[in-house]
mmCIF file of C-alpha atoms in Angstrom:
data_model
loop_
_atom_site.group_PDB
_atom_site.id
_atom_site.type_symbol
_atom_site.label_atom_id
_atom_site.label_comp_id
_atom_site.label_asym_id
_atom_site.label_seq_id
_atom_site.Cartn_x
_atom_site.Cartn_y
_atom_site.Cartn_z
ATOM 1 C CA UNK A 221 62.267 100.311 107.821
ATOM 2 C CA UNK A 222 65.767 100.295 109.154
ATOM 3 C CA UNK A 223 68.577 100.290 106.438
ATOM 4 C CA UNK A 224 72.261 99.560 107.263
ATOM 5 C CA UNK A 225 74.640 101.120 104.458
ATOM 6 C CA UNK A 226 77.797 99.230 104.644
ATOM 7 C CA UNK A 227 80.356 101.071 103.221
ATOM 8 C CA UNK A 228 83.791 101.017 105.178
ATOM 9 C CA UNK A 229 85.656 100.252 102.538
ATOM 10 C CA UNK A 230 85.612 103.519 100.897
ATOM 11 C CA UNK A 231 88.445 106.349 101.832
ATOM 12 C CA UNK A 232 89.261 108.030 97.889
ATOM 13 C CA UNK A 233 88.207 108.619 94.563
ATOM 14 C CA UNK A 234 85.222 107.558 93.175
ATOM 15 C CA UNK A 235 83.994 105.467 96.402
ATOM 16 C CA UNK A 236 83.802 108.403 98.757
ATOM 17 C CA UNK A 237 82.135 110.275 95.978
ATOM 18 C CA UNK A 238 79.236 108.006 95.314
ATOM 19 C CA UNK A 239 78.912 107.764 99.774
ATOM 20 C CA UNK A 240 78.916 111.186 99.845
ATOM 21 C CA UNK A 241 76.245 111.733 97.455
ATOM 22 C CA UNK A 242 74.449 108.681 98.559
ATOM 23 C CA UNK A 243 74.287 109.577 101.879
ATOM 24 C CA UNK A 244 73.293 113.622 101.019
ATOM 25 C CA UNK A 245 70.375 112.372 99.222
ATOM 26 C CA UNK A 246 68.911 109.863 102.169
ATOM 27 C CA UNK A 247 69.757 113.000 104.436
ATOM 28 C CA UNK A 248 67.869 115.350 102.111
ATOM 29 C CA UNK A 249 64.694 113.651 100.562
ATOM 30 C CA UNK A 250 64.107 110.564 103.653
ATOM 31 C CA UNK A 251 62.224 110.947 106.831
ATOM 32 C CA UNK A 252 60.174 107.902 106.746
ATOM 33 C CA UNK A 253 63.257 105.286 107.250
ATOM 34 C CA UNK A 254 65.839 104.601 109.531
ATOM 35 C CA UNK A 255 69.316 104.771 107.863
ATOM 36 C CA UNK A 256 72.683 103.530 109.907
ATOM 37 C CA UNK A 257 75.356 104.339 107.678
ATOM 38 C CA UNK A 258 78.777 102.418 108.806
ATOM 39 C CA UNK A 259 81.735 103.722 107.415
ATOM 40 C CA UNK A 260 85.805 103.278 107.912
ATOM 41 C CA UNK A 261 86.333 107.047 108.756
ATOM 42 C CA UNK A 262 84.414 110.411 109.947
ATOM 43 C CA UNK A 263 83.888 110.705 105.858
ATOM 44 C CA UNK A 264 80.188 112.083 107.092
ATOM 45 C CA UNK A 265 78.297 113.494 110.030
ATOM 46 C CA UNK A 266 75.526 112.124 111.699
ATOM 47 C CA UNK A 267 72.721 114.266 111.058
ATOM 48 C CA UNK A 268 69.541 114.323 112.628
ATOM 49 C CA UNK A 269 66.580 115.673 110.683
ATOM 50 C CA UNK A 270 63.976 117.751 112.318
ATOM 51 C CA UNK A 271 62.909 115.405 115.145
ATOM 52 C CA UNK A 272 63.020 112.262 114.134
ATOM 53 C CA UNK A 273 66.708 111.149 114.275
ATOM 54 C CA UNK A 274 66.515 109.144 111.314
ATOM 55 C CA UNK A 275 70.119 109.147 110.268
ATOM 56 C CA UNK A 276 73.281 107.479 112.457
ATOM 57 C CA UNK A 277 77.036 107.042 111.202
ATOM 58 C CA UNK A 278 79.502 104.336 112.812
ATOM 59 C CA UNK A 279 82.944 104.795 112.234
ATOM 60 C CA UNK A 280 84.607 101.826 112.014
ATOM 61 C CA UNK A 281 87.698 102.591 112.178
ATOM 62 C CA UNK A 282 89.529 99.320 113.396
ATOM 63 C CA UNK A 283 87.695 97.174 110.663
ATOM 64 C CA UNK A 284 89.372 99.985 107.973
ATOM 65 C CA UNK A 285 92.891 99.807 109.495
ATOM 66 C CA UNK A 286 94.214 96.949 107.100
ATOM 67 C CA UNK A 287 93.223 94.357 104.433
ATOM 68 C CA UNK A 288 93.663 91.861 107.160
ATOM 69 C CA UNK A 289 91.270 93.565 109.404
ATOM 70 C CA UNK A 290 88.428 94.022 106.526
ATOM 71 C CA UNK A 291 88.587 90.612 105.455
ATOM 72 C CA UNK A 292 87.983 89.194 108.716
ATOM 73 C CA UNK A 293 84.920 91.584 108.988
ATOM 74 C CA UNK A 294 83.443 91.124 105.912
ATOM 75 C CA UNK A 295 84.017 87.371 105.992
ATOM 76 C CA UNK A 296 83.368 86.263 109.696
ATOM 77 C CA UNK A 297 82.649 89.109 112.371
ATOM 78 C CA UNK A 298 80.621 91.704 110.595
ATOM 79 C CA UNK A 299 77.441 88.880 109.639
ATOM 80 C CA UNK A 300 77.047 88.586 113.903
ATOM 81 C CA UNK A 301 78.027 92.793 113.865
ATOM 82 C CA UNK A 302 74.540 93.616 111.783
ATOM 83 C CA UNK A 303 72.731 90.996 112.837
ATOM 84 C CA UNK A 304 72.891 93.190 116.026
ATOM 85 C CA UNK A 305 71.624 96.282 114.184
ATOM 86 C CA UNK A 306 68.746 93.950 113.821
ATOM 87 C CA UNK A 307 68.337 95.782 109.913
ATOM 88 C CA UNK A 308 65.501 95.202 107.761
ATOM 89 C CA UNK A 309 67.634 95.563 105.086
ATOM 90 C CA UNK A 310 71.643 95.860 104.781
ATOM 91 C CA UNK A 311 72.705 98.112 101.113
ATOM 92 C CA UNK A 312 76.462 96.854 100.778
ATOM 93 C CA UNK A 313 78.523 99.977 98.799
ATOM 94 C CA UNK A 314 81.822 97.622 98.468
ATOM 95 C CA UNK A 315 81.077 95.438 95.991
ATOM 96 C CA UNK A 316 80.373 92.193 98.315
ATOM 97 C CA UNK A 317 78.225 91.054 100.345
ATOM 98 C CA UNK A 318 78.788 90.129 104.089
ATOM 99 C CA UNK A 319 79.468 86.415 104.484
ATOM 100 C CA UNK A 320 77.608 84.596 106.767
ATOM 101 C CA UNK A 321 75.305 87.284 106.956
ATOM 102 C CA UNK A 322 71.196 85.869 106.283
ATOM 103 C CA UNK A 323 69.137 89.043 106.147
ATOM 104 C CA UNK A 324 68.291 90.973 103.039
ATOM 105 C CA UNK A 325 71.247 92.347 101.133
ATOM 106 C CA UNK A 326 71.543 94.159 98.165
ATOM 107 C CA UNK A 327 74.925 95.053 96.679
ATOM 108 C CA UNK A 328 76.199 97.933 94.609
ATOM 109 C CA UNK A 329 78.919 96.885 92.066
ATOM 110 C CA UNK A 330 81.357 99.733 91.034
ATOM 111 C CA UNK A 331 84.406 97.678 90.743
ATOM 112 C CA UNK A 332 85.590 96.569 87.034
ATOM 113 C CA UNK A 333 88.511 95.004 87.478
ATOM 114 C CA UNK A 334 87.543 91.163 88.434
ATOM 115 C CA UNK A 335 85.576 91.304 85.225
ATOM 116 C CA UNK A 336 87.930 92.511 82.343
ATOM 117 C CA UNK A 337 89.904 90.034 80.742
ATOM 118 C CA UNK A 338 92.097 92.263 78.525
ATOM 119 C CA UNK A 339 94.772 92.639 81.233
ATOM 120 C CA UNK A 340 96.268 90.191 83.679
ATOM 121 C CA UNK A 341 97.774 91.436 86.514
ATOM 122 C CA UNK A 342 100.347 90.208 88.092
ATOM 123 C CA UNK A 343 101.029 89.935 92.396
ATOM 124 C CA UNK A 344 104.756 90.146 91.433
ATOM 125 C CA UNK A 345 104.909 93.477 89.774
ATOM 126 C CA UNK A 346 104.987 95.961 92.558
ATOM 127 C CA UNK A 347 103.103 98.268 90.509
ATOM 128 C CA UNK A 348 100.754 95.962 89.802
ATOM 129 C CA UNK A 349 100.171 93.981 92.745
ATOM 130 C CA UNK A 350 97.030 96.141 93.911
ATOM 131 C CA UNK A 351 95.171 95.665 90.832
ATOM 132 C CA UNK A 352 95.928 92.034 91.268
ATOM 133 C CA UNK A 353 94.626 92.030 94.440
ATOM 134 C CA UNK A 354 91.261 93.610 93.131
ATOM 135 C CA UNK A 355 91.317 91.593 89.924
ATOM 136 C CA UNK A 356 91.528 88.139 91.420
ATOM 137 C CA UNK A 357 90.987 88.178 95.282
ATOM 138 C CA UNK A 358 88.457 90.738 95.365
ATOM 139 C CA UNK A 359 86.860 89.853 91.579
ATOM 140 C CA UNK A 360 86.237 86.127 93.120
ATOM 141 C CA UNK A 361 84.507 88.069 96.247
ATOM 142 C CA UNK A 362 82.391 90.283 93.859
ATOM 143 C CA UNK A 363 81.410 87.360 91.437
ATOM 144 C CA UNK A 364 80.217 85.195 94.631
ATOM 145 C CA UNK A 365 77.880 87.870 95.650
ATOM 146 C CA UNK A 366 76.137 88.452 92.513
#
């Protein structure tokens, strides 16, 4: 089976943590499937176990280099972008799925904010404005994937 992990999103915290130890655990206990692991930075190595070659990283680097650039993939280019890798299935690690995209998905949710209702956020408080972002834009993006 060939499995596309789609995680170019993450770069800090908690994201890189869980595609670190994600991807450790495919690398470690997985020889039967193919993984392609696409990701907005050199985060991981490609690693090829024993002889099989099971394991592939993309860095996507121009798809991470603004918001602009990772809506457009996630929203228009990146469906025709997989459909390429021809996956059986595609794991999404940001919280959305790929629009557009008609082969298997399955999402991993790690993002809180578009579903608490204790705080609003605002776009016009500076110090606020990226939680907005995630509480509204992205939150609408999360809820029409699940």
């Amino acid at each position: 089976m060939r499995i596309v992990v789609n995680n170019i999103a993450a770069s800090g915290t908690g994201a890189l943590s869980v595609l670190q130890d994600f991807y450790r655990y495919v690398i470690e206990n997985d020889r039967e499937n193919e993984w392609i692991f696409l990701v907005g930075d050199a985060y991981i190595k490609e690693t090829y176990i024993r002889e099989t070659g099971n394991v592939k990283v993309k860095v996507m680097s121009d798809v991470k280099r603004n918001w602009f650039q990772r809506l457009r993939f996630d929203l228009f280019t990146g469906a025709g972008y997989l459909k390429s890798l021809q996956p059986d299935v595609v794991f999404s690690m940001q919280n959305t799925l790929t629009r557009g995209y008609h082969g298997r998905q399955v999402v991993y949710v790690h993002q809180p904010l578009g579903f608490q209702t204790a705080k609003r956020f605002s776009f016009f408080k500076r110090a606020e404005r990226e939680y907005a972002v995630y509480q509204y834009i992205i939150g609408a993006l999360i809820n029409h994937s699940i």
